[in-house]
PDB file of C-alpha atoms in Angstrom:
ATOM      1  CA  MET A   1     -10.674   4.048  -8.295  1.00 44.00           C
ATOM      2  CA  ASN A   2     -11.722   5.647 -11.562  1.00 45.00           C
ATOM      3  CA  GLN A   3      -8.739   6.672 -13.683  1.00 48.00           C
ATOM      4  CA  ASN A   4      -9.934  10.262 -13.885  1.00 47.00           C
ATOM      5  CA  MET A   5     -10.194  10.550 -10.091  1.00 62.00           C
ATOM      6  CA  GLN A   6      -6.605   9.619  -9.295  1.00 76.00           C
ATOM      7  CA  PRO A   7      -4.511  12.346  -7.665  1.00 90.00           C
ATOM      8  CA  GLN A   8      -2.078  13.869 -10.138  1.00 95.00           C
ATOM      9  CA  ILE A   9       1.022  16.016  -9.865  1.00 96.00           C
ATOM     10  CA  GLU A  10       1.853  18.650 -12.446  1.00 98.00           C
ATOM     11  CA  LEU A  11       5.400  18.478 -13.787  1.00 98.00           C
ATOM     12  CA  ASN A  12       7.472  21.548 -14.620  1.00 98.00           C
ATOM     13  CA  ASN A  13       6.400  21.444 -18.278  1.00 97.00           C
ATOM     14  CA  GLY A  14       2.678  21.221 -17.510  1.00 98.00           C
ATOM     15  CA  VAL A  15       2.332  17.463 -18.069  1.00 98.00           C
ATOM     16  CA  LYS A  16       0.354  15.773 -15.306  1.00 98.00           C
ATOM     17  CA  ILE A  17       1.465  12.452 -13.811  1.00 98.00           C
ATOM     18  CA  PRO A  18      -0.609  10.142 -11.568  1.00 97.00           C
ATOM     19  CA  GLN A  19       0.687   9.936  -8.010  1.00 96.00           C
ATOM     20  CA  LEU A  20       0.529   6.133  -7.796  1.00 97.00           C
ATOM     21  CA  GLY A  21       1.762   3.684 -10.390  1.00 97.00           C
ATOM     22  CA  LEU A  22       2.837   0.125 -11.086  1.00 97.00           C
ATOM     23  CA  GLY A  23       6.498  -0.834 -11.273  1.00 95.00           C
ATOM     24  CA  VAL A  24       7.627  -4.007 -13.042  1.00 95.00           C
ATOM     25  CA  TRP A  25      11.193  -4.364 -11.771  1.00 92.00           C
ATOM     26  CA  LYS A  26      12.269  -8.051 -11.509  1.00 89.00           C
ATOM     27  CA  SER A  27       9.251  -9.183 -13.558  1.00 91.00           C
ATOM     28  CA  THR A  28       9.631 -11.562 -16.476  1.00 94.00           C
ATOM     29  CA  ILE A  29       8.233 -10.569 -19.860  1.00 96.00           C
ATOM     30  CA  GLU A  30       5.185 -12.761 -19.277  1.00 96.00           C
ATOM     31  CA  ASP A  31       4.633 -11.552 -15.712  1.00 96.00           C
ATOM     32  CA  ALA A  32       5.033  -7.932 -16.807  1.00 96.00           C
ATOM     33  CA  ALA A  33       2.449  -8.385 -19.566  1.00 97.00           C
ATOM     34  CA  ASN A  34      -0.057  -9.924 -17.180  1.00 97.00           C
ATOM     35  CA  ALA A  35       0.628  -7.370 -14.429  1.00 97.00           C
ATOM     36  CA  VAL A  36       0.274  -4.364 -16.740  1.00 98.00           C
ATOM     37  CA  TYR A  37      -2.958  -5.715 -18.193  1.00 98.00           C
ATOM     38  CA  ALA A  38      -4.360  -6.367 -14.714  1.00 97.00           C
ATOM     39  CA  ALA A  39      -3.247  -2.944 -13.455  1.00 97.00           C
ATOM     40  CA  LEU A  40      -4.836  -1.055 -16.329  1.00 97.00           C
ATOM     41  CA  ARG A  41      -8.073  -2.982 -15.817  1.00 95.00           C
ATOM     42  CA  ASN A  42      -8.045  -1.930 -12.155  1.00 94.00           C
ATOM     43  CA  GLY A  43      -7.706   1.794 -12.629  1.00 94.00           C
ATOM     44  CA  TYR A  44      -3.954   2.232 -12.806  1.00 96.00           C
ATOM     45  CA  VAL A  45      -2.676   4.829 -15.261  1.00 96.00           C
ATOM     46  CA  LEU A  46       1.058   5.097 -14.498  1.00 98.00           C
ATOM     47  CA  ILE A  47       3.213   2.178 -15.664  1.00 98.00           C
ATOM     48  CA  ASP A  48       6.980   2.250 -15.048  1.00 98.00           C
ATOM     49  CA  THR A  49       9.536   0.028 -16.766  1.00 97.00           C
ATOM     50  CA  ALA A  50      13.117   0.187 -18.065  1.00 97.00           C
ATOM     51  CA  LYS A  51      15.289  -1.473 -20.684  1.00 97.00           C
ATOM     52  CA  GLN A  52      17.421  -2.653 -17.751  1.00 94.00           C
ATOM     53  CA  TYR A  53      14.508  -4.776 -16.538  1.00 95.00           C
ATOM     54  CA  GLY A  54      14.393  -6.764 -19.767  1.00 95.00           C
ATOM     55  CA  ASN A  55      10.595  -6.682 -19.914  1.00 96.00           C
ATOM     56  CA  GLU A  56       9.651  -3.714 -22.116  1.00 97.00           C
ATOM     57  CA  ALA A  57       8.186  -6.162 -24.648  1.00 98.00           C
ATOM     58  CA  GLY A  58       5.937  -7.557 -21.914  1.00 98.00           C
ATOM     59  CA  VAL A  59       4.802  -4.086 -20.914  1.00 98.00           C
ATOM     60  CA  GLY A  60       3.976  -3.317 -24.528  1.00 98.00           C
ATOM     61  CA  LYS A  61       2.042  -6.559 -24.811  1.00 98.00           C
ATOM     62  CA  GLY A  62       0.043  -5.795 -21.665  1.00 98.00           C
ATOM     63  CA  ILE A  63      -0.807  -2.306 -22.872  1.00 98.00           C
ATOM     64  CA  GLN A  64      -1.949  -3.583 -26.238  1.00 98.00           C
ATOM     65  CA  ALA A  65      -4.127  -6.213 -24.562  1.00 97.00           C
ATOM     66  CA  ALA A  66      -5.810  -3.518 -22.450  1.00 97.00           C
ATOM     67  CA  ILE A  67      -6.354  -1.353 -25.527  1.00 97.00           C
ATOM     68  CA  LYS A  68      -7.794  -4.159 -27.639  1.00 96.00           C
ATOM     69  CA  GLU A  69      -9.763  -6.083 -25.020  1.00 94.00           C
ATOM     70  CA  ASP A  70     -10.923  -3.358 -22.649  1.00 93.00           C
ATOM     71  CA  GLY A  71     -11.085  -0.300 -24.858  1.00 93.00           C
ATOM     72  CA  ILE A  72      -8.488   1.634 -22.860  1.00 95.00           C
ATOM     73  CA  ASN A  73      -6.977   4.491 -24.860  1.00 96.00           C
ATOM     74  CA  ARG A  74      -3.206   4.852 -25.140  1.00 96.00           C
ATOM     75  CA  ASP A  75      -3.619   8.534 -24.271  1.00 96.00           C
ATOM     76  CA  ASP A  76      -5.090   7.513 -20.910  1.00 95.00           C
ATOM     77  CA  ILE A  77      -1.906   5.608 -19.996  1.00 97.00           C
ATOM     78  CA  PHE A  78       1.154   7.295 -18.523  1.00 98.00           C
ATOM     79  CA  LEU A  79       4.093   5.167 -19.672  1.00 98.00           C
ATOM     80  CA  THR A  80       7.588   5.598 -18.282  1.00 98.00           C
ATOM     81  CA  THR A  81      10.801   3.907 -19.376  1.00 98.00           C
ATOM     82  CA  LYS A  82      14.499   4.616 -18.929  1.00 98.00           C
ATOM     83  CA  ILE A  83      17.676   4.916 -20.982  1.00 98.00           C
ATOM     84  CA  PHE A  84      19.830   1.855 -20.312  1.00 97.00           C
ATOM     85  CA  ASN A  85      23.224   2.533 -18.725  1.00 96.00           C
ATOM     86  CA  GLY A  86      24.966   0.615 -21.514  1.00 95.00           C
ATOM     87  CA  ASP A  87      23.333   2.814 -24.173  1.00 97.00           C
ATOM     88  CA  GLN A  88      24.512   6.076 -22.653  1.00 97.00           C
ATOM     89  CA  GLY A  89      27.097   8.514 -23.917  1.00 94.00           C
ATOM     90  CA  ASP A  90      26.868   8.670 -27.709  1.00 96.00           C
ATOM     91  CA  TYR A  91      24.085  10.917 -29.041  1.00 98.00           C
ATOM     92  CA  ASP A  92      23.285   8.831 -32.110  1.00 98.00           C
ATOM     93  CA  HIS A  93      23.416   5.569 -30.198  1.00 97.00           C
ATOM     94  CA  VAL A  94      21.045   6.876 -27.537  1.00 98.00           C
ATOM     95  CA  ARG A  95      18.561   7.909 -30.233  1.00 98.00           C
ATOM     96  CA  GLN A  96      18.864   4.593 -32.057  1.00 98.00           C
ATOM     97  CA  ALA A  97      18.586   2.506 -28.897  1.00 98.00           C
ATOM     98  CA  PHE A  98      15.509   4.423 -27.804  1.00 98.00           C
ATOM     99  CA  GLU A  99      13.863   3.697 -31.150  1.00 98.00           C
ATOM    100  CA  GLY A 100      14.286   0.031 -30.266  1.00 98.00           C
ATOM    101  CA  GLN A 101      12.656   0.625 -26.881  1.00 98.00           C
ATOM    102  CA  LEU A 102       9.648   2.257 -28.522  1.00 98.00           C
ATOM    103  CA  LYS A 103       9.347  -0.734 -30.837  1.00 98.00           C
ATOM    104  CA  ALA A 104       9.428  -3.154 -27.903  1.00 98.00           C
ATOM    105  CA  LEU A 105       6.803  -1.079 -26.079  1.00 98.00           C
ATOM    106  CA  GLN A 106       4.638  -0.953 -29.232  1.00 98.00           C
ATOM    107  CA  THR A 107       4.182   2.803 -29.023  1.00 98.00           C
ATOM    108  CA  ASP A 108       5.393   5.903 -30.838  1.00 98.00           C
ATOM    109  CA  HIS A 109       6.128   7.810 -27.631  1.00 98.00           C
ATOM    110  CA  VAL A 110       6.515   7.500 -23.879  1.00 98.00           C
ATOM    111  CA  ASP A 111       5.067   9.927 -21.387  1.00 98.00           C
ATOM    112  CA  LEU A 112       8.215  10.103 -19.274  1.00 98.00           C
ATOM    113  CA  LEU A 113      11.764   9.118 -20.241  1.00 98.00           C
ATOM    114  CA  LEU A 114      14.444   8.918 -17.557  1.00 98.00           C
ATOM    115  CA  GLU A 115      18.206   8.421 -17.424  1.00 98.00           C
ATOM    116  CA  HIS A 116      18.390   5.273 -15.320  1.00 97.00           C
ATOM    117  CA  TRP A 117      21.708   6.088 -13.584  1.00 97.00           C
ATOM    118  CA  PRO A 118      24.183   8.955 -13.977  1.00 97.00           C
ATOM    119  CA  VAL A 119      26.961   7.076 -15.782  1.00 97.00           C
ATOM    120  CA  ASP A 120      30.127   9.103 -15.217  1.00 96.00           C
ATOM    121  CA  GLY A 121      31.357  10.939 -18.290  1.00 95.00           C
ATOM    122  CA  LYS A 122      28.257  10.002 -20.264  1.00 97.00           C
ATOM    123  CA  TYR A 123      25.153  11.391 -18.605  1.00 98.00           C
ATOM    124  CA  ASN A 124      25.414  14.906 -20.071  1.00 98.00           C
ATOM    125  CA  GLU A 125      25.634  13.680 -23.674  1.00 98.00           C
ATOM    126  CA  THR A 126      22.785  11.274 -22.923  1.00 98.00           C
ATOM    127  CA  TRP A 127      20.726  14.213 -21.705  1.00 98.00           C
ATOM    128  CA  ARG A 128      21.427  16.114 -24.917  1.00 98.00           C
ATOM    129  CA  ALA A 129      19.932  13.217 -26.862  1.00 98.00           C
ATOM    130  CA  MET A 130      16.974  13.072 -24.495  1.00 98.00           C
ATOM    131  CA  GLU A 131      16.300  16.777 -25.026  1.00 98.00           C
ATOM    132  CA  ALA A 132      16.070  16.037 -28.744  1.00 98.00           C
ATOM    133  CA  ILE A 133      13.756  13.094 -28.068  1.00 98.00           C
ATOM    134  CA  LEU A 134      11.500  15.450 -26.114  1.00 98.00           C
ATOM    135  CA  LYS A 135      11.526  18.104 -28.851  1.00 98.00           C
ATOM    136  CA  ASP A 136      10.693  15.448 -31.450  1.00 98.00           C
ATOM    137  CA  GLY A 137       7.623  14.359 -29.476  1.00 98.00           C
ATOM    138  CA  GLN A 138       8.870  10.880 -28.679  1.00 98.00           C
ATOM    139  CA  ALA A 139       8.606  11.724 -24.977  1.00 98.00           C
ATOM    140  CA  ARG A 140       6.188  14.092 -23.277  1.00 98.00           C
ATOM    141  CA  ALA A 141       8.586  14.737 -20.392  1.00 98.00           C
ATOM    142  CA  ILE A 142      12.176  13.805 -19.538  1.00 98.00           C
ATOM    143  CA  GLY A 143      13.906  13.333 -16.234  1.00 98.00           C
ATOM    144  CA  VAL A 144      16.539  11.431 -14.324  1.00 98.00           C
ATOM    145  CA  SER A 145      16.789   8.586 -11.859  1.00 98.00           C
ATOM    146  CA  ASN A 146      19.195   8.098  -8.949  1.00 98.00           C
ATOM    147  CA  PHE A 147      20.929  11.452  -9.430  1.00 98.00           C
ATOM    148  CA  ASN A 148      22.588  13.020  -6.406  1.00 98.00           C
ATOM    149  CA  ASN A 149      22.850  16.796  -6.100  1.00 98.00           C
ATOM    150  CA  GLU A 150      26.363  17.023  -7.550  1.00 98.00           C
ATOM    151  CA  ARG A 151      25.538  15.125 -10.722  1.00 98.00           C
ATOM    152  CA  LEU A 152      22.180  16.828 -11.137  1.00 98.00           C
ATOM    153  CA  THR A 153      23.795  20.249 -10.832  1.00 98.00           C
ATOM    154  CA  ASP A 154      26.354  19.263 -13.477  1.00 98.00           C
ATOM    155  CA  LEU A 155      23.603  18.002 -15.793  1.00 98.00           C
ATOM    156  CA  MET A 156      21.604  21.218 -15.450  1.00 98.00           C
ATOM    157  CA  ASP A 157      24.750  23.300 -16.058  1.00 98.00           C
ATOM    158  CA  HIS A 158      25.318  21.491 -19.374  1.00 98.00           C
ATOM    159  CA  GLY A 159      21.711  21.020 -20.494  1.00 98.00           C
ATOM    160  CA  THR A 160      18.999  23.414 -21.578  1.00 98.00           C
ATOM    161  CA  ILE A 161      15.998  21.651 -20.007  1.00 98.00           C
ATOM    162  CA  ILE A 162      15.541  21.129 -16.271  1.00 98.00           C
ATOM    163  CA  PRO A 163      14.549  17.509 -15.537  1.00 98.00           C
ATOM    164  CA  ALA A 164      10.861  17.068 -14.745  1.00 98.00           C
ATOM    165  CA  VAL A 165      11.442  14.154 -12.361  1.00 98.00           C
ATOM    166  CA  ASN A 166      14.141  12.514 -10.277  1.00 98.00           C
ATOM    167  CA  GLN A 167      13.224   8.928  -9.428  1.00 98.00           C
ATOM    168  CA  ILE A 168      14.987   7.871  -6.226  1.00 98.00           C
ATOM    169  CA  GLU A 169      14.851   5.179  -3.589  1.00 97.00           C
ATOM    170  CA  PHE A 170      12.457   6.506  -0.965  1.00 97.00           C
ATOM    171  CA  ASN A 171      10.639   4.722   1.851  1.00 97.00           C
ATOM    172  CA  PRO A 172      10.495   4.925   5.661  1.00 97.00           C
ATOM    173  CA  HIS A 173      14.013   3.460   5.855  1.00 96.00           C
ATOM    174  CA  ILE A 174      15.629   5.932   3.430  1.00 97.00           C
ATOM    175  CA  HIS A 175      14.528   9.533   2.892  1.00 97.00           C
ATOM    176  CA  GLN A 176      17.454  11.124   0.986  1.00 97.00           C
ATOM    177  CA  GLN A 177      16.309  14.475   2.343  1.00 97.00           C
ATOM    178  CA  LYS A 178      19.144  16.527   0.861  1.00 98.00           C
ATOM    179  CA  ILE A 179      18.249  15.282  -2.611  1.00 98.00           C
ATOM    180  CA  VAL A 180      14.536  15.836  -2.000  1.00 98.00           C
ATOM    181  CA  ASP A 181      15.107  19.400  -0.794  1.00 98.00           C
ATOM    182  CA  PHE A 182      17.481  20.254  -3.644  1.00 98.00           C
ATOM    183  CA  ASP A 183      15.180  18.867  -6.331  1.00 98.00           C
ATOM    184  CA  ARG A 184      12.121  20.617  -4.972  1.00 98.00           C
ATOM    185  CA  SER A 185      14.014  23.916  -4.875  1.00 98.00           C
ATOM    186  CA  HIS A 186      14.437  23.516  -8.651  1.00 98.00           C
ATOM    187  CA  GLY A 187      10.869  22.448  -9.377  1.00 98.00           C
ATOM    188  CA  ILE A 188      11.827  18.819  -9.984  1.00 98.00           C
ATOM    189  CA  LYS A 189       9.235  16.299  -8.800  1.00 98.00           C
ATOM    190  CA  LEU A 190      10.276  13.250  -6.805  1.00 98.00           C
ATOM    191  CA  GLU A 191       9.277   9.719  -7.680  1.00 98.00           C
ATOM    192  CA  ALA A 192       9.838   6.851  -5.240  1.00 98.00           C
ATOM    193  CA  TRP A 193      11.115   3.459  -6.251  1.00 96.00           C
ATOM    194  CA  SER A 194      10.957   0.707  -3.641  1.00 94.00           C
ATOM    195  CA  PRO A 195       8.339   2.628  -1.586  1.00 95.00           C
ATOM    196  CA  LEU A 196       7.745  -0.517   0.461  1.00 93.00           C
ATOM    197  CA  GLY A 197      11.433  -1.078   1.155  1.00 90.00           C
ATOM    198  CA  SER A 198      11.410  -4.380  -0.764  1.00 78.00           C
ATOM    199  CA  GLY A 199       9.046  -5.719   1.882  1.00 80.00           C
ATOM    200  CA  THR A 200      11.436  -5.162   4.784  1.00 84.00           C
ATOM    201  CA  LEU A 201       9.027  -2.757   6.487  1.00 88.00           C
ATOM    202  CA  LEU A 202       5.907  -4.902   6.332  1.00 92.00           C
ATOM    203  CA  LYS A 203       6.601  -6.436   9.740  1.00 92.00           C
ATOM    204  CA  ASP A 204       7.745  -3.251  11.431  1.00 94.00           C
ATOM    205  CA  PRO A 205       5.840  -2.857  14.742  1.00 96.00           C
ATOM    206  CA  VAL A 206       5.405   0.908  14.348  1.00 97.00           C
ATOM    207  CA  VAL A 207       3.956   0.573  10.866  1.00 97.00           C
ATOM    208  CA  ASN A 208       1.695  -2.291  11.917  1.00 97.00           C
ATOM    209  CA  LYS A 209       0.421  -0.444  14.972  1.00 98.00           C
ATOM    210  CA  ILE A 210      -0.592   2.479  12.788  1.00 98.00           C
ATOM    211  CA  ALA A 211      -2.062   0.131  10.199  1.00 98.00           C
ATOM    212  CA  GLU A 212      -4.248  -1.517  12.813  1.00 98.00           C
ATOM    213  CA  ALA A 213      -5.507   1.864  13.998  1.00 98.00           C
ATOM    214  CA  HIS A 214      -6.692   2.671  10.474  1.00 98.00           C
ATOM    215  CA  ASN A 215      -7.861  -0.843   9.600  1.00 98.00           C
ATOM    216  CA  LYS A 216      -5.333  -0.873   6.785  1.00 98.00           C
ATOM    217  CA  SER A 217      -2.380  -3.060   5.812  1.00 97.00           C
ATOM    218  CA  ALA A 218       1.238  -2.167   6.526  1.00 96.00           C
ATOM    219  CA  ALA A 219       1.797  -1.678   2.787  1.00 96.00           C
ATOM    220  CA  GLN A 220      -1.116   0.739   2.554  1.00 97.00           C
ATOM    221  CA  VAL A 221       0.263   2.774   5.460  1.00 98.00           C
ATOM    222  CA  GLU A 222       3.729   2.936   3.894  1.00 97.00           C
ATOM    223  CA  LEU A 223       2.297   4.086   0.569  1.00 97.00           C
ATOM    224  CA  ARG A 224       0.086   6.629   2.303  1.00 97.00           C
ATOM    225  CA  TRP A 225       3.125   7.951   4.185  1.00 98.00           C
ATOM    226  CA  GLY A 226       4.972   8.532   0.911  1.00 98.00           C
ATOM    227  CA  LEU A 227       1.893  10.080  -0.649  1.00 97.00           C
ATOM    228  CA  GLN A 228       1.630  12.599   2.199  1.00 97.00           C
ATOM    229  CA  HIS A 229       5.290  13.452   1.665  1.00 98.00           C
ATOM    230  CA  GLY A 230       4.312  14.500  -1.857  1.00 97.00           C
ATOM    231  CA  MET A 231       5.980  11.597  -3.627  1.00 98.00           C
ATOM    232  CA  ILE A 232       4.925   9.912  -6.850  1.00 98.00           C
ATOM    233  CA  GLU A 233       5.022   6.244  -5.871  1.00 97.00           C
ATOM    234  CA  LEU A 234       5.742   3.093  -7.848  1.00 96.00           C
ATOM    235  CA  ALA A 235       4.545  -0.055  -6.124  1.00 93.00           C
ATOM    236  CA  LYS A 236       5.818  -3.266  -7.675  1.00 92.00           C
ATOM    237  CA  THR A 237       3.601  -6.353  -7.634  1.00 92.00           C
ATOM    238  CA  ILE A 238       2.403  -8.988 -10.077  1.00 92.00           C
ATOM    239  CA  HIS A 239      -0.590  -9.930  -7.898  1.00 94.00           C
ATOM    240  CA  GLU A 240      -3.898  -8.366  -8.889  1.00 95.00           C
ATOM    241  CA  GLN A 241      -5.309  -8.359  -5.362  1.00 96.00           C
ATOM    242  CA  ARG A 242      -2.292  -6.433  -4.071  1.00 94.00           C
ATOM    243  CA  MET A 243      -2.681  -3.957  -6.914  1.00 95.00           C
ATOM    244  CA  LYS A 244      -6.227  -3.321  -5.742  1.00 95.00           C
ATOM    245  CA  GLU A 245      -5.086  -2.951  -2.131  1.00 95.00           C
ATOM    246  CA  ASN A 246      -2.296  -0.566  -3.093  1.00 95.00           C
ATOM    247  CA  MET A 247      -4.852   1.636  -4.817  1.00 94.00           C
ATOM    248  CA  GLU A 248      -6.948   1.869  -1.630  1.00 95.00           C
ATOM    249  CA  ILE A 249      -4.840   4.547   0.028  1.00 96.00           C
ATOM    250  CA  PHE A 250      -6.869   7.625  -0.830  1.00 95.00           C
ATOM    251  CA  ASP A 251      -9.629   7.169   1.751  1.00 94.00           C
ATOM    252  CA  PHE A 252      -7.618   7.765   4.936  1.00 96.00           C
ATOM    253  CA  GLU A 253      -4.957  10.123   6.245  1.00 97.00           C
ATOM    254  CA  LEU A 254      -2.088   9.709   8.682  1.00 98.00           C
ATOM    255  CA  SER A 255      -1.904  12.209  11.522  1.00 98.00           C
ATOM    256  CA  ALA A 256       1.124  14.424  12.071  1.00 98.00           C
ATOM    257  CA  ASP A 257       2.165  12.238  15.006  1.00 98.00           C
ATOM    258  CA  GLU A 258       1.840   9.072  12.929  1.00 98.00           C
ATOM    259  CA  MET A 259       3.876  10.617  10.131  1.00 98.00           C
ATOM    260  CA  LYS A 260       6.570  11.543  12.656  1.00 98.00           C
ATOM    261  CA  GLU A 261       6.655   8.016  14.083  1.00 98.00           C
ATOM    262  CA  ILE A 262       7.252   6.580  10.636  1.00 98.00           C
ATOM    263  CA  ASP A 263       9.760   9.320   9.778  1.00 98.00           C
ATOM    264  CA  GLU A 264      11.847   8.187  12.741  1.00 98.00           C
ATOM    265  CA  LEU A 265      12.356   4.750  11.150  1.00 97.00           C
ATOM    266  CA  ASP A 266      14.887   6.319   8.763  1.00 96.00           C
ATOM    267  CA  GLN A 267      18.170   4.396   8.472  1.00 95.00           C
ATOM    268  CA  GLU A 268      19.449   6.185   5.348  1.00 95.00           C
ATOM    269  CA  LYS A 269      20.798   2.995   3.772  1.00 91.00           C
ATOM    270  CA  HIS A 270      20.712   2.511   0.013  1.00 93.00           C
ATOM    271  CA  SER A 271      19.875  -0.927  -1.323  1.00 91.00           C
ATOM    272  CA  LEU A 272      21.840  -0.036  -4.481  1.00 91.00           C
ATOM    273  CA  TRP A 273      24.067   2.970  -5.016  1.00 94.00           C
ATOM    274  CA  TYR A 274      27.027   4.308  -6.978  1.00 94.00           C
ATOM    275  CA  HIS A 275      29.662   2.155  -5.307  1.00 91.00           C
ATOM    276  CA  ASP A 276      27.935  -0.888  -6.822  1.00 90.00           C
ATOM    277  CA  PHE A 277      28.939   0.200 -10.343  1.00 90.00           C
ATOM    278  CA  GLN A 278      32.329   0.257 -12.064  1.00 86.00           C
ATOM    279  CA  TRP A 279      31.289   3.378 -13.960  1.00 88.00           C
ATOM    280  CA  ASN A 280      31.693   5.202 -10.653  1.00 84.00           C
ATOM    281  CA  GLY A 281      35.385   4.283 -10.597  1.00 76.00           C
ATOM    282  CA  ASN A 282      35.011   1.292  -8.280  1.00 66.00           C
ATOM    283  CA  PRO A 283      37.073  -1.663  -9.592  1.00 59.00           C
ATOM    284  CA  ASP A 284      35.164  -4.034  -7.329  1.00 55.00           C
ATOM    285  CA  GLY A 285      31.786  -2.871  -8.570  1.00 52.00           C
ATOM    286  CA  ILE A 286      29.085  -5.074  -9.989  1.00 49.00           C
ATOM    287  CA  GLY A 287      29.885  -4.345 -13.603  1.00 47.00           C
ATOM    288  CA  ASP A 288      30.277  -1.609 -16.171  1.00 48.00           C
ATOM    289  CA  TYR A 289      26.565  -1.201 -16.661  1.00 47.00           C
ATOM    290  CA  VAL A 290      24.530  -4.103 -15.332  1.00 47.00           C
ATOM    291  CA  ALA A 291      23.779  -4.927 -11.723  1.00 43.00           C
ATOM    292  CA  THR A 292      23.472  -8.538 -10.633  1.00 38.00           C
ATOM    293  CA  PRO A 293      19.916  -9.918 -10.713  1.00 36.00           C
ATOM    294  CA  ASP A 294      19.683 -10.375  -6.953  1.00 37.00           C
ATOM    295  CA  LYS A 295      20.287  -6.673  -6.456  1.00 36.00           C
ATOM    296  CA  TRP A 296      18.537  -5.246  -9.486  1.00 33.00           C
TER     297      TRP A 296
END
C-alpha cells in the first residue's frame, strides 16, 4: 500500500498517525534495524520502539538506511518511542535521558513520545518534563502507555496537556473496555500493543473460520477486527513477508456478526500488568523498573 493511502487517525492536537504500524518489542538491535528498513520499504510509516526494548539504536539505523538507500524522507515516517520506567520522576533526568534516546534514534525529534508505564509517585513529574519536550519541538505529540483510569485522571489533574494517545494491550482476548470508553470520552486515541495476542489467537477456531470465509489469514482477521474497533495497531514481526501480509487488511471488512463472534472471545487477562512491578507496591514484583525478558 502506498504510504499516502494508509488510513490515518487525527490526534487531539491535529497530528495525524497511521492506523497500522510496526512494533519492535523483543527484537535485537540488528533485527530491529533490518525490520524497520524492510517495513519502510514496504509502505509502513508508523514505527514503534522504546528504550525498554534496548533496540532504539537499531531502529535509528534502519531509518537511516531507508533514508539513504531508498530516498524515504524522515518527515514521512511516524516514529514513536517511550520514556523508560527507570528514567522517570526527576524533570532534569527525564530531559537528559530523552536526549540520549534521540541520539540513539539518530533524529532530532520523535512524532509520538509516551510514558511507558505509570510509575507510582513519578508519572506526574515525568509528564511535566514531557510537556516541555513537546513545547520544545522534540516531540510532535505526547501520550501514555498502560494507564488505567485512576492514574490517567490523576495525570490530567496535575498536567496541562491531555495525552494524545494511550497505548494499551488490546486484542480479542483482552478489550479493557472501561479504559477504552474513558479515554475516548476525553478525546484520547487508543493504540493496541499485542494486537495478535502474542500469537495465542492464531489457532482459534472462530478466528480461523472467519479467516477462511474471507480468504485471509487469522492474523489479518485479528488486525482487521482491531481496525474496525477504531484502534491504532502495532503488529510486531521481523519477517518481511508477514509485514506485507499484515498490511493487506484494508481490502475487506468483517460483518457485524463476525465482529460479535470475535468480541465474545474476550477473557480480560493481562499478559503484563501493575502487579508485575515493585513500583506498584508489590514486594514480589519483577523489579523496580525492568520486567524479565520472557515477559517483556
